[in-house]
Amino acid sequence: MRTTQFPLNTVKETPADAEIASHQLMIRAGLIRKLAAGLYTWLPLGLRVMRKVEKITREEMEKTGALEVLMPGLQPAELWQETGRWEQYGPELARLKDRHDRDFCLGPTHEEIITDLARNEIKSYKQLPITYYQIQSKFRDEIRPRFGVMRSREFIMKDAYSFHLDHESLQVTYEAMHQAYTNIFNHLGLNFRAVIADSGSIGGAVSHEFHVLADSGEDAIAFSTDSEYAANVEKAESVMPIGTRGSATEALTLIDTPNQHSIEEVCGFLNIPATQCLKTLIVKGEEDTLVALLLRGDHNLNDIKAIKIDGIASPLEFASDEQVGNACNCKPGSIGPIGLNIKIIADRSVTLMSNFVCGANQDDKHYKGVNWERDLPVPDHIADLRMVVEGDPSPDGKGQITLARGIEVGHIFQLGTKYSEAMKAGVINEGGKNQIMTMGCYGIGISRVVAAAIEQNHDDKGIIWPTNLAPFQVALCPMNMHKSERLKEASEKLYQDLLAAGIDVLFDDRKVRAGFMFSDMELIGIPHCIVVGDRGLDSGTVEYKARTAEANEEIPFADIIDFLK
Ligand code: ATP
Ligand code: MG
Ligand code: MG
Ligand code: MG
């Protein structure tokens, strides 16, 4: 490809709303353009990268024997009503009506649709097990779309669904998918961990998430220094007493509101080291602000007298250990979330406060006035929530817990019969009886993977693509080619030779300064750069620079293709 025919859309300006490196770089390198909040167009360069993620994913899916299908994004409400999710899903589900006033939604996921397909197409146990997958657009009206394509409202997901006669068969496919996911993320060259996860609104019992490790990740994950144990902190087990630590997490779930300020911002307000904080929640109401933090380790909260968020100062109240113990039926002095201050989640109409008290990891000092709606039942599983702290012994007895931040790029679930039961998706079993199928589902955030890869691989000059994700492998940059006929000929020939050798090369044949070319190629992250100039022609050499190397190397002109292969 030539840059005169494949224009690079690089820009100097970093958009004001781009908070993290990948978002900034995806705009600057010309991979995406914003249409509206959480909606992005993929430009040719960005799409080339996303197609590589799709290709690797598809290859691994095919290896497992999964069959590709393509389901509509527009889904009739009736199917969602059958499973009860039409009511349960909440405002993230983008609902609409057709011209006949019938209800539809834009699919955030496809369990209902695939289960409908399966109950019609699969009649006999002999057709099982079977796995379908698709790579397709999903729609989620995220409360706070942010970080570019990392959390957008329309995104590309690979979703797969498996159908089985029994749980043993599901287990086999689940393990195969776990392995396929491991292969995919290895192939993509990402530093990732598979972690035990909560299955959230999708349902089911067993579930794993795949996280790309990056400081900007929205999830905290805990893993052992000496074993395979790894879990999303929300699910992680700990030997520490639990105190009230469930409450902030639960508040997060109940009001379904992601972080609205960065952890650094909140910790700045509170004078707490940001590294101590696993998760923050700030919900701005019409009059008041709720702040909840999940903190790890020891910290001195003596200095905190008030918090000030967006100009509103709120005094803190303290409670004694005894009060805390009574209020929340827990051991005093435990490490837990501190929940500060009161009130309002306007759009979810939670207004009644119960003056809930939280542990603050300090003798006799616990914050009162944590937001909790009086009528809201405390869910049973709150007692099971555990918070893990750095240095804890690993629950499997091997090694200690280390905490890291992760970006959720994949999620696999054992659904069991949740959807098949509700939608009566059965087959005739060997005994001639109808038997409800057992299901699994498996997602990868294809478009999010691109952003996650950049988050993990960049420097101050731009993106550093892992080889298998790079939009082009080699950049060919001639210096002042437009002033030298001889150089032009040599560059054209080298370009043709590289193509003939099967090397994916981007020939920068623009009439621009060499420095301009280099900074573009570095910004868009091409792994290998070859510079040809008149001087090199004289001495029979080209300059070669790897994206990650400090200095250039001289390579004989005749050897460059073998060198690159
Ligand atoms: P998150 O916790 O980040 O909101 P999720 O748990 O809601 O994600 P799943 O329902 O598990 O997402 O969907 C499968 C995958 O789709 C996720 O692992 C993630 O990679 C991707 N994904 C989910 N929501 C978004 C989004 N808004 N933008 C981009 N990718 C997303
Ligand atoms: Mg989500
Ligand atoms: Mg999640
Ligand atoms: Mg998930």
Coordinates of C-alpha atoms and ligand atoms in Angstrom, one line a residue:
M1 CA 0.0 0.0 0.0
R2 CA 1.1 3.5 -0.7
T3 CA 0.4 6.5 1.5
T4 CA -0.7 8.5 -1.5
Q5 CA -3.5 5.9 -2.0
F6 CA -4.0 4.9 1.6
P7 CA -4.0 8.3 3.3
L8 CA -2.9 8.5 6.9
N9 CA -5.3 10.6 9.0
T10 CA -2.9 11.5 11.7
V11 CA -3.5 14.6 13.8
K12 CA -1.5 16.6 16.2
E13 CA -4.2 17.6 18.6
T14 CA -5.3 15.4 21.5
P15 CA -9.0 15.6 21.9
A16 CA -10.1 17.1 25.2
D17 CA -12.4 14.2 26.2
A18 CA -9.6 11.6 25.7
E19 CA -8.5 10.7 29.2
I20 CA -6.4 7.6 28.5
A21 CA -3.5 6.9 26.2
S22 CA -5.3 4.5 23.9
H23 CA -8.2 6.9 23.3
Q24 CA -5.8 9.7 22.5
L25 CA -3.6 7.6 20.3
M26 CA -6.5 6.1 18.4
I27 CA -7.6 9.6 17.4
R28 CA -4.1 11.0 16.8
A29 CA -3.0 8.0 14.7
G30 CA -6.2 8.2 12.7
L31 CA -7.8 4.8 13.6
I32 CA -11.2 6.1 14.7
R33 CA -13.3 9.3 14.6
K34 CA -16.0 10.2 17.0
L35 CA -19.5 10.6 15.7
A36 CA -21.3 11.2 19.0
A37 CA -20.8 10.1 22.6
G38 CA -19.8 6.4 22.6
L39 CA -20.1 6.1 18.8
Y40 CA -17.1 5.9 16.6
T41 CA -16.3 5.4 12.9
W42 CA -13.4 3.1 12.1
L43 CA -11.1 4.6 9.6
P44 CA -9.2 2.3 7.1
L45 CA -6.1 2.1 9.3
G46 CA -8.1 1.2 12.4
L47 CA -10.2 -1.2 10.6
R48 CA -7.2 -3.1 9.3
V49 CA -6.2 -3.6 12.9
M50 CA -9.6 -4.7 14.0
R51 CA -9.8 -7.1 11.1
K52 CA -6.7 -8.8 12.4
V53 CA -8.3 -9.3 15.8
E54 CA -11.3 -10.8 14.1
K55 CA -9.2 -13.1 11.9
I56 CA -7.3 -14.5 14.8
T57 CA -10.5 -14.9 16.8
R58 CA -12.2 -16.6 13.9
E59 CA -9.4 -19.0 13.3
E60 CA -9.5 -20.2 16.9
M61 CA -13.3 -20.4 16.9
E62 CA -13.2 -22.6 13.8
K63 CA -10.6 -24.8 15.5
T64 CA -13.0 -25.5 18.3
G65 CA -15.6 -26.6 15.7
A66 CA -17.8 -23.6 16.4
L67 CA -20.1 -22.6 13.4
E68 CA -20.4 -19.0 12.3
V69 CA -23.8 -17.4 12.0
L70 CA -25.0 -13.8 11.8
M71 CA -28.0 -12.7 13.8
P72 CA -29.9 -9.4 13.6
G73 CA -28.9 -6.5 15.8
L74 CA -32.6 -5.5 16.0
Q75 CA -34.4 -7.9 18.3
P76 CA -38.1 -8.3 19.1
A77 CA -39.2 -7.7 22.7
E78 CA -41.2 -10.9 22.8
L79 CA -38.1 -13.0 23.2
W80 CA -36.7 -10.8 26.0
Q81 CA -40.1 -11.0 27.7
E82 CA -39.9 -14.8 27.6
T83 CA -36.7 -14.7 29.8
G84 CA -37.9 -11.8 31.9
R85 CA -34.9 -9.7 30.8
W86 CA -37.1 -7.1 29.1
E87 CA -38.0 -5.9 32.6
Q88 CA -34.7 -6.8 34.3
Y89 CA -32.2 -5.3 31.9
G90 CA -32.5 -1.6 32.8
P91 CA -31.6 1.5 30.9
E92 CA -28.6 0.0 29.2
L93 CA -30.9 -1.8 26.9
A94 CA -31.6 0.5 23.9
R95 CA -35.4 0.0 23.3
L96 CA -37.4 1.3 20.3
K97 CA -40.7 0.8 18.5
D98 CA -41.4 -0.1 15.0
R99 CA -44.0 1.7 12.8
H100 CA -46.7 -0.7 14.1
D101 CA -45.9 0.3 17.7
R102 CA -44.2 -3.1 18.4
D103 CA -41.4 -3.1 20.9
F104 CA -37.8 -3.9 19.9
C105 CA -34.4 -3.5 21.2
L106 CA -30.9 -3.1 19.8
G107 CA -29.1 -6.3 21.0
P108 CA -26.6 -5.8 23.8
T109 CA -26.1 -9.6 23.6
H110 CA -27.8 -12.5 21.9
E111 CA -28.8 -15.2 24.4
E112 CA -32.5 -14.9 23.6
I113 CA -32.0 -14.9 19.8
I114 CA -29.7 -17.9 19.8
T115 CA -31.9 -19.9 22.1
D116 CA -34.9 -19.2 19.9
L117 CA -32.8 -20.4 16.9
A118 CA -31.7 -23.5 18.8
R119 CA -35.2 -24.5 19.9
N120 CA -36.3 -24.4 16.3
E121 CA -33.3 -26.0 14.7
I122 CA -32.1 -28.6 17.2
K123 CA -34.5 -31.4 17.7
S124 CA -32.4 -34.4 18.8
Y125 CA -29.6 -35.2 21.2
K126 CA -27.7 -36.4 18.1
Q127 CA -27.2 -32.8 17.0
L128 CA -25.5 -32.0 20.2
P129 CA -23.1 -30.6 21.3
I130 CA -23.1 -27.6 19.0
T131 CA -21.6 -24.1 19.2
Y132 CA -22.6 -21.1 17.2
Y133 CA -20.7 -17.9 17.0
Q134 CA -20.8 -14.5 15.3
I135 CA -18.8 -11.3 15.0
Q136 CA -21.3 -8.5 15.1
S137 CA -22.3 -5.1 16.4
K138 CA -23.7 -4.8 19.9
F139 CA -25.5 -1.9 21.4
R140 CA -25.4 -0.9 25.1
D141 CA -26.6 2.5 26.2
E142 CA -23.8 2.8 28.7
I143 CA -24.4 5.4 31.4
R144 CA -21.0 6.8 30.9
P145 CA -19.5 5.9 27.6
R146 CA -15.8 6.7 27.8
F147 CA -12.3 5.9 26.8
G148 CA -13.2 5.8 23.1
V149 CA -14.0 2.4 21.8
M150 CA -13.0 0.9 25.2
R151 CA -16.5 1.6 26.6
S152 CA -18.7 2.6 23.7
R153 CA -22.4 2.4 23.0
E154 CA -22.0 0.5 19.8
F155 CA -19.1 -2.0 19.6
I156 CA -18.0 -5.2 17.9
M157 CA -18.3 -8.4 19.9
K158 CA -17.5 -12.0 19.1
D159 CA -20.2 -13.9 20.9
A160 CA -20.5 -17.7 20.9
Y161 CA -23.2 -19.9 22.4
S162 CA -23.0 -23.7 23.0
F163 CA -25.8 -26.2 23.5
H164 CA -25.5 -29.5 25.3
L165 CA -27.4 -32.5 26.5
D166 CA -25.8 -32.3 30.0
H167 CA -23.4 -30.5 32.2
E168 CA -20.5 -32.8 31.5
S169 CA -20.7 -31.9 27.8
L170 CA -20.8 -28.2 28.7
Q171 CA -17.7 -28.6 30.8
V172 CA -15.8 -30.0 27.9
T173 CA -16.7 -27.1 25.6
Y174 CA -16.2 -24.6 28.3
E175 CA -12.6 -25.8 28.7
A176 CA -12.0 -25.8 25.0
M177 CA -13.2 -22.2 24.8
H178 CA -11.0 -21.3 27.8
Q179 CA -8.1 -22.7 25.8
A180 CA -9.2 -21.0 22.6
Y181 CA -9.3 -17.6 24.4
T182 CA -5.9 -18.3 25.8
N183 CA -4.6 -19.0 22.3
I184 CA -6.3 -15.9 20.9
F185 CA -4.8 -13.5 23.4
N186 CA -1.4 -15.2 23.2
H187 CA -1.6 -14.9 19.4
L188 CA -2.4 -11.2 19.7
G189 CA 0.7 -10.7 21.8
L190 CA -1.1 -9.4 24.9
N191 CA -0.1 -9.7 28.5
F192 CA -3.3 -11.1 30.0
R193 CA -4.8 -13.1 32.8
A194 CA -7.8 -15.4 33.0
V195 CA -9.6 -14.7 36.2
I196 CA -12.5 -16.1 38.2
A197 CA -15.4 -13.8 37.6
D198 CA -18.9 -12.8 38.7
S199 CA -21.5 -13.8 36.1
G200 CA -23.4 -10.5 36.6
S201 CA -26.7 -10.0 34.7
I202 CA -26.0 -12.8 32.2
G203 CA -26.5 -15.4 34.9
G204 CA -25.1 -18.9 35.4
A205 CA -22.7 -20.2 37.9
V206 CA -19.2 -20.7 36.6
S207 CA -17.5 -17.8 34.7
H208 CA -14.1 -16.5 33.8
E209 CA -13.0 -13.2 32.5
F210 CA -9.9 -12.5 30.4
H211 CA -8.2 -9.3 31.4
V212 CA -5.5 -7.4 29.6
L213 CA -3.2 -6.0 32.4
A214 CA -3.0 -2.2 32.3
D215 CA -3.0 0.5 34.9
S216 CA -5.9 2.3 33.3
G217 CA -8.1 -0.9 33.6
E218 CA -11.4 -0.4 35.2
D219 CA -11.3 -3.7 37.1
A220 CA -9.1 -4.7 40.0
I221 CA -7.8 -8.3 39.8
A222 CA -6.1 -10.4 42.4
F223 CA -3.7 -13.1 41.6
S224 CA -1.3 -15.4 43.4
T225 CA 2.5 -14.9 43.2
D226 CA 3.0 -18.7 43.1
S227 CA 0.0 -20.4 41.5
E228 CA -2.6 -20.1 38.8
Y229 CA -5.1 -18.5 41.2
A230 CA -6.5 -15.3 39.7
A231 CA -9.9 -13.6 40.3
N232 CA -11.7 -10.4 39.7
V233 CA -11.5 -8.6 43.1
E234 CA -15.3 -8.5 43.2
K235 CA -15.2 -12.2 43.3
A236 CA -11.9 -12.9 45.0
E237 CA -11.9 -14.8 48.2
S238 CA -9.9 -13.6 51.2
V239 CA -9.1 -14.8 54.6
M240 CA -9.6 -11.3 56.0
P241 CA -12.7 -10.5 58.0
I242 CA -15.2 -9.0 55.8
G243 CA -16.5 -6.1 57.8
T244 CA -18.8 -4.0 55.7
R245 CA -16.7 -4.2 52.7
G246 CA -19.5 -5.5 50.7
S247 CA -21.5 -2.4 51.0
A248 CA -19.6 -0.2 48.6
T249 CA -19.4 -2.9 46.0
E250 CA -23.0 -3.6 46.5
A251 CA -23.9 0.1 46.2
L252 CA -22.0 0.0 42.9
T253 CA -24.1 -2.8 41.7
L254 CA -27.4 -1.6 43.0
I255 CA -27.2 1.8 41.5
D256 CA -25.5 0.4 38.4
T257 CA -23.3 3.4 38.0
P258 CA -19.7 3.2 36.9
N259 CA -17.0 5.5 38.1
Q260 CA -17.6 9.1 37.3
H261 CA -14.3 10.5 38.4
S262 CA -11.0 8.9 38.1
I263 CA -9.5 7.2 41.2
E264 CA -6.7 9.7 41.1
E265 CA -9.1 12.6 41.3
V266 CA -11.0 11.2 44.2
C267 CA -8.0 10.2 46.1
G268 CA -6.6 13.6 45.5
F269 CA -9.7 15.1 47.1
L270 CA -9.4 12.7 50.1
N271 CA -5.7 12.9 50.5
I272 CA -5.3 9.1 50.2
P273 CA -2.6 7.5 48.0
A274 CA -4.3 6.5 44.8
T275 CA -2.6 3.1 45.0
Q276 CA -4.7 2.3 48.0
C277 CA -8.0 2.6 46.1
L278 CA -9.5 -0.2 44.1
K279 CA -12.7 1.3 43.0
T280 CA -14.5 4.6 43.4
L281 CA -18.0 5.5 43.0
I282 CA -19.2 9.0 42.8
V283 CA -22.8 9.7 41.9
K284 CA -23.7 13.3 41.5
G285 CA -27.3 14.0 42.4
E286 CA -29.2 17.2 42.0
E287 CA -28.1 18.5 45.4
D288 CA -25.7 16.0 46.9
T289 CA -23.0 13.7 46.0
L290 CA -22.4 10.2 47.1
V291 CA -18.9 8.9 47.3
A292 CA -17.9 5.4 48.0
L293 CA -14.4 3.9 47.9
L294 CA -13.1 0.5 48.1
L295 CA -9.7 0.8 49.8
R296 CA -7.0 -1.7 50.3
G297 CA -4.4 -1.9 53.1
D298 CA -3.9 0.5 55.9
H299 CA -4.3 4.2 55.6
N300 CA -4.6 7.1 58.0
L301 CA -7.9 8.7 57.6
N302 CA -7.4 11.2 60.4
D303 CA -6.8 14.1 58.0
I304 CA -10.0 13.8 56.2
K305 CA -12.4 16.3 57.6
A306 CA -14.6 16.9 54.6
I307 CA -14.7 16.0 51.0
K308 CA -15.1 18.5 48.3
I309 CA -16.3 17.4 45.0
D310 CA -17.3 19.9 42.4
G311 CA -17.3 22.6 45.0
I312 CA -19.6 21.0 47.4
A313 CA -18.0 20.4 50.8
S314 CA -19.6 17.7 52.9
P315 CA -18.7 17.2 56.6
L316 CA -18.0 13.7 57.7
E317 CA -19.4 12.0 60.7
F318 CA -17.6 9.3 62.7
A319 CA -19.1 6.3 64.5
S320 CA -17.5 4.0 67.1
D321 CA -16.6 0.4 66.5
E322 CA -19.5 -0.7 68.6
Q323 CA -22.0 1.3 66.5
V324 CA -20.5 -0.1 63.4
G325 CA -20.7 -3.6 64.7
N326 CA -24.3 -3.1 65.7
A327 CA -25.3 -1.4 62.5
C328 CA -23.8 -3.9 60.1
N329 CA -23.2 -7.0 62.1
C330 CA -19.5 -7.3 61.5
K331 CA -16.3 -7.4 63.3
P332 CA -14.8 -4.0 64.1
G333 CA -11.6 -2.8 62.7
S334 CA -11.9 -4.7 59.4
I335 CA -10.7 -3.4 56.2
G336 CA -13.5 -2.2 54.1
P337 CA -14.9 0.3 51.9
I338 CA -15.5 3.7 53.3
G339 CA -18.7 5.2 52.2
L340 CA -18.9 8.9 52.7
N341 CA -21.9 11.1 52.8
I342 CA -25.3 10.9 51.6
K343 CA -27.9 11.0 49.0
I344 CA -29.5 10.8 45.7
I345 CA -29.2 8.9 42.7
A346 CA -31.6 11.0 40.7
D347 CA -32.1 8.9 37.6
R348 CA -32.6 5.8 39.7
S349 CA -34.9 7.5 42.1
V350 CA -33.1 6.2 45.2
T351 CA -33.7 8.9 47.8
L352 CA -34.3 7.3 51.2
M353 CA -31.2 7.0 53.3
S354 CA -30.7 4.6 56.2
N355 CA -27.6 6.1 57.6
F356 CA -25.6 3.0 57.0
V357 CA -22.2 2.9 58.7
C358 CA -19.1 1.6 57.1
G359 CA -15.8 0.2 58.3
A360 CA -12.8 2.5 57.9
N361 CA -9.9 0.3 59.0
Q362 CA -9.2 2.5 62.0
D363 CA -10.0 1.8 65.6
D364 CA -13.3 3.4 66.6
K365 CA -13.6 5.5 63.5
H366 CA -16.1 4.6 60.9
Y367 CA -18.1 6.8 58.6
K368 CA -21.7 7.1 59.1
G369 CA -24.2 8.2 56.5
V370 CA -23.4 5.8 53.8
N371 CA -26.0 5.7 51.2
W372 CA -28.4 2.9 51.4
E373 CA -32.0 2.9 50.5
R374 CA -34.2 1.9 53.4
D375 CA -36.6 -0.2 51.4
L376 CA -33.9 -1.8 49.3
P377 CA -33.4 -5.4 50.6
V378 CA -29.8 -6.2 51.3
P379 CA -29.1 -9.0 48.9
D380 CA -28.2 -12.4 50.4
H381 CA -24.9 -12.7 48.6
I382 CA -23.6 -9.5 50.2
A383 CA -22.3 -11.6 53.1
D384 CA -20.2 -13.6 50.7
L385 CA -18.4 -10.6 49.3
R386 CA -14.8 -10.6 50.2
M387 CA -12.2 -8.0 49.6
V388 CA -8.7 -9.1 48.9
V389 CA -5.7 -7.1 50.1
E390 CA -2.2 -7.1 48.7
G391 CA -0.1 -9.7 50.5
D392 CA -3.0 -11.9 51.6
P393 CA -2.3 -15.5 51.4
S394 CA -3.7 -16.9 48.2
P395 CA -6.9 -18.9 48.9
D396 CA -5.4 -22.0 47.3
G397 CA -2.6 -21.8 49.9
K398 CA 0.1 -21.1 47.3
G399 CA 1.8 -17.8 47.4
Q400 CA 0.5 -14.4 48.2
I401 CA -2.0 -12.1 46.5
T402 CA -0.8 -9.4 44.2
L403 CA -3.3 -6.8 42.9
A404 CA -3.3 -5.4 39.4
R405 CA -5.7 -3.5 37.2
G406 CA -7.2 -5.1 34.2
I407 CA -9.3 -4.4 31.1
E408 CA -12.0 -7.0 30.6
V409 CA -11.5 -8.2 27.0
G410 CA -13.3 -11.5 27.2
H411 CA -15.9 -13.3 29.4
I412 CA -17.0 -16.9 29.3
F413 CA -20.0 -18.3 31.2
Q414 CA -21.6 -21.6 32.0
L415 CA -25.2 -20.6 31.7
G416 CA -26.7 -23.9 32.5
T417 CA -30.5 -24.0 31.7
K418 CA -31.3 -20.4 32.6
Y419 CA -32.3 -19.4 29.1
S420 CA -33.2 -22.8 27.7
E421 CA -35.6 -23.4 30.6
A422 CA -37.3 -20.1 30.2
M423 CA -37.7 -20.5 26.5
K424 CA -38.4 -24.2 26.5
A425 CA -35.5 -25.1 24.3
G426 CA -35.3 -28.9 24.5
V427 CA -34.3 -31.9 22.5
I428 CA -35.4 -35.5 22.3
N429 CA -33.0 -37.5 24.4
E430 CA -31.8 -41.1 24.0
G431 CA -34.8 -42.3 25.9
G432 CA -37.2 -40.5 23.6
K433 CA -38.1 -37.9 26.2
N434 CA -37.8 -34.1 25.9
Q435 CA -34.8 -32.7 27.7
I436 CA -34.0 -29.0 28.3
M437 CA -30.6 -28.2 26.8
T438 CA -27.6 -26.9 28.9
M439 CA -25.9 -23.8 27.6
G440 CA -22.7 -21.8 27.7
C441 CA -21.8 -18.4 26.3
Y442 CA -18.5 -16.8 25.3
G443 CA -17.8 -13.2 24.5
I444 CA -14.8 -11.2 23.3
G445 CA -14.9 -7.4 22.9
I446 CA -13.2 -7.3 19.5
S447 CA -13.1 -3.5 19.2
R448 CA -12.1 -3.1 22.9
V449 CA -9.2 -5.4 22.3
V450 CA -7.7 -2.9 19.9
A451 CA -7.8 -0.2 22.5
A452 CA -6.5 -2.6 25.2
A453 CA -3.6 -3.5 23.0
I454 CA -2.6 0.1 22.7
E455 CA -3.0 0.7 26.4
Q456 CA -0.4 -2.0 27.0
N457 CA 1.9 -1.1 24.1
H458 CA 2.8 2.5 23.5
D459 CA 5.3 5.2 24.3
D460 CA 5.5 9.0 24.1
K461 CA 5.9 8.7 20.3
G462 CA 2.8 6.6 19.7
I463 CA 1.5 3.1 19.3
I464 CA 3.8 0.1 19.4
W465 CA 1.8 -2.7 17.8
P466 CA 2.4 -6.3 18.7
T467 CA 3.4 -7.9 15.4
N468 CA 0.1 -9.7 14.8
L469 CA -2.0 -6.6 15.2
A470 CA 0.1 -4.1 13.2
P471 CA -1.8 -2.6 10.3
F472 CA 1.4 -3.0 8.2
Q473 CA 4.6 -4.8 9.1
V474 CA 7.1 -2.6 7.4
A475 CA 7.2 1.1 6.6
L476 CA 9.3 2.0 3.6
C477 CA 10.5 5.7 3.9
P478 CA 12.5 7.2 1.1
M479 CA 14.3 10.5 2.0
N480 CA 13.6 13.2 -0.6
M481 CA 12.6 10.8 -3.2
H482 CA 10.9 13.5 -5.2
K483 CA 14.3 15.2 -5.8
S484 CA 16.1 12.1 -6.9
E485 CA 15.1 10.1 -9.9
R486 CA 17.6 7.4 -9.0
L487 CA 16.2 7.1 -5.4
K488 CA 12.7 7.0 -6.8
E489 CA 13.5 4.1 -9.0
A490 CA 15.4 2.2 -6.3
S491 CA 12.5 2.7 -3.8
E492 CA 9.9 1.6 -6.3
K493 CA 11.8 -1.5 -7.0
L494 CA 12.4 -2.3 -3.4
Y495 CA 8.6 -1.8 -2.8
Q496 CA 7.8 -4.2 -5.5
D497 CA 10.3 -6.7 -4.2
L498 CA 9.0 -6.5 -0.7
L499 CA 5.4 -7.1 -2.0
A500 CA 6.6 -10.0 -4.1
A501 CA 8.2 -11.5 -1.0
G502 CA 4.9 -11.3 0.7
I503 CA 5.8 -8.6 3.1
D504 CA 3.0 -6.3 4.2
V505 CA 4.6 -2.9 3.5
L506 CA 3.4 0.7 3.6
F507 CA 5.4 2.8 1.1
D508 CA 5.5 6.4 2.1
D509 CA 5.6 8.0 -1.3
R510 CA 4.2 11.4 -0.1
K511 CA 6.1 14.5 -0.9
V512 CA 6.9 15.2 2.8
R513 CA 10.0 15.8 4.9
A514 CA 11.7 12.7 6.3
G515 CA 11.1 13.8 9.9
F516 CA 7.4 14.1 9.2
M517 CA 7.3 10.5 7.7
F518 CA 9.1 9.0 10.7
S519 CA 6.9 10.6 13.3
D520 CA 3.8 9.4 11.4
M521 CA 5.2 5.9 11.2
E522 CA 6.1 5.9 14.9
L523 CA 2.7 7.3 15.8
I524 CA 0.8 4.6 13.9
G525 CA 3.1 2.0 15.3
I526 CA 4.6 0.2 12.3
P527 CA 7.0 -2.4 13.8
H528 CA 9.8 -2.1 11.2
C529 CA 11.0 0.9 9.3
I530 CA 13.3 1.0 6.3
V531 CA 14.9 4.3 5.3
V532 CA 16.4 4.6 1.9
G533 CA 18.4 7.6 0.8
D534 CA 20.9 8.7 -1.9
R535 CA 23.8 8.2 0.5
G536 CA 22.8 4.7 1.2
L537 CA 22.4 4.0 -2.5
D538 CA 26.1 5.0 -2.9
S539 CA 27.2 2.6 -0.2
G540 CA 24.7 -0.1 -1.1
T541 CA 22.9 0.0 2.3
V542 CA 19.5 0.9 3.8
E543 CA 18.8 2.0 7.3
Y544 CA 16.7 -0.2 9.4
K545 CA 14.9 0.8 12.7
A546 CA 12.7 -1.4 14.8
R547 CA 9.8 0.6 16.4
T548 CA 11.1 -0.4 19.8
A549 CA 14.8 0.2 19.1
E550 CA 16.7 3.4 20.1
A551 CA 19.2 3.4 17.2
N552 CA 19.2 2.6 13.4
E553 CA 21.2 -0.2 11.9
E554 CA 22.7 -0.3 8.5
I555 CA 21.8 -3.3 6.4
P556 CA 23.2 -4.1 2.9
F557 CA 20.5 -3.3 0.3
A558 CA 20.7 -6.9 -1.0
D559 CA 20.0 -8.4 2.4
I560 CA 17.0 -6.4 3.5
I561 CA 14.3 -8.8 2.4
D562 CA 15.9 -11.8 4.0
F563 CA 16.5 -9.7 7.1
L564 CA 12.8 -8.8 7.3
K565 CA 11.4 -12.2 6.6
Ligands
ATP1 P1 -17.9 -4.3 31.4 O1 -17.7 -5.0 32.7 O2 -16.6 -3.7 30.8 O3 -19.1 -3.4 31.3 P2 -19.4 -6.5 30.6 O4 -19.1 -7.5 31.6 O5 -20.7 -5.7 30.7 O6 -18.2 -5.5 30.3 P3 -20.0 -8.7 28.8 O7 -21.4 -8.7 28.8 O8 -19.2 -9.7 29.5 O9 -19.4 -7.2 29.1 O10 -19.6 -8.7 27.2 C1 -18.5 -9.4 26.6 C2 -17.3 -8.5 26.3 O11 -17.8 -7.3 25.5 C3 -16.7 -7.8 27.5 O12 -15.7 -8.7 28.0 C4 -16.0 -6.6 26.8 O13 -14.7 -7.0 26.3 C5 -16.9 -6.2 25.7 N1 -17.7 -5.0 26.1 C6 -18.7 -5.0 27.0 N2 -19.2 -3.7 27.0 C7 -18.5 -3.0 26.1 C8 -18.6 -1.6 25.7 N3 -19.5 -0.8 26.2 N4 -17.7 -1.2 24.7 C9 -16.8 -2.1 24.2 N5 -16.7 -3.4 24.6 C10 -17.5 -3.8 25.5
MG2 MG -21.1 -3.8 31.2
MG3 MG -17.7 -6.9 33.4
MG4 MG -18.4 -9.4 31.5

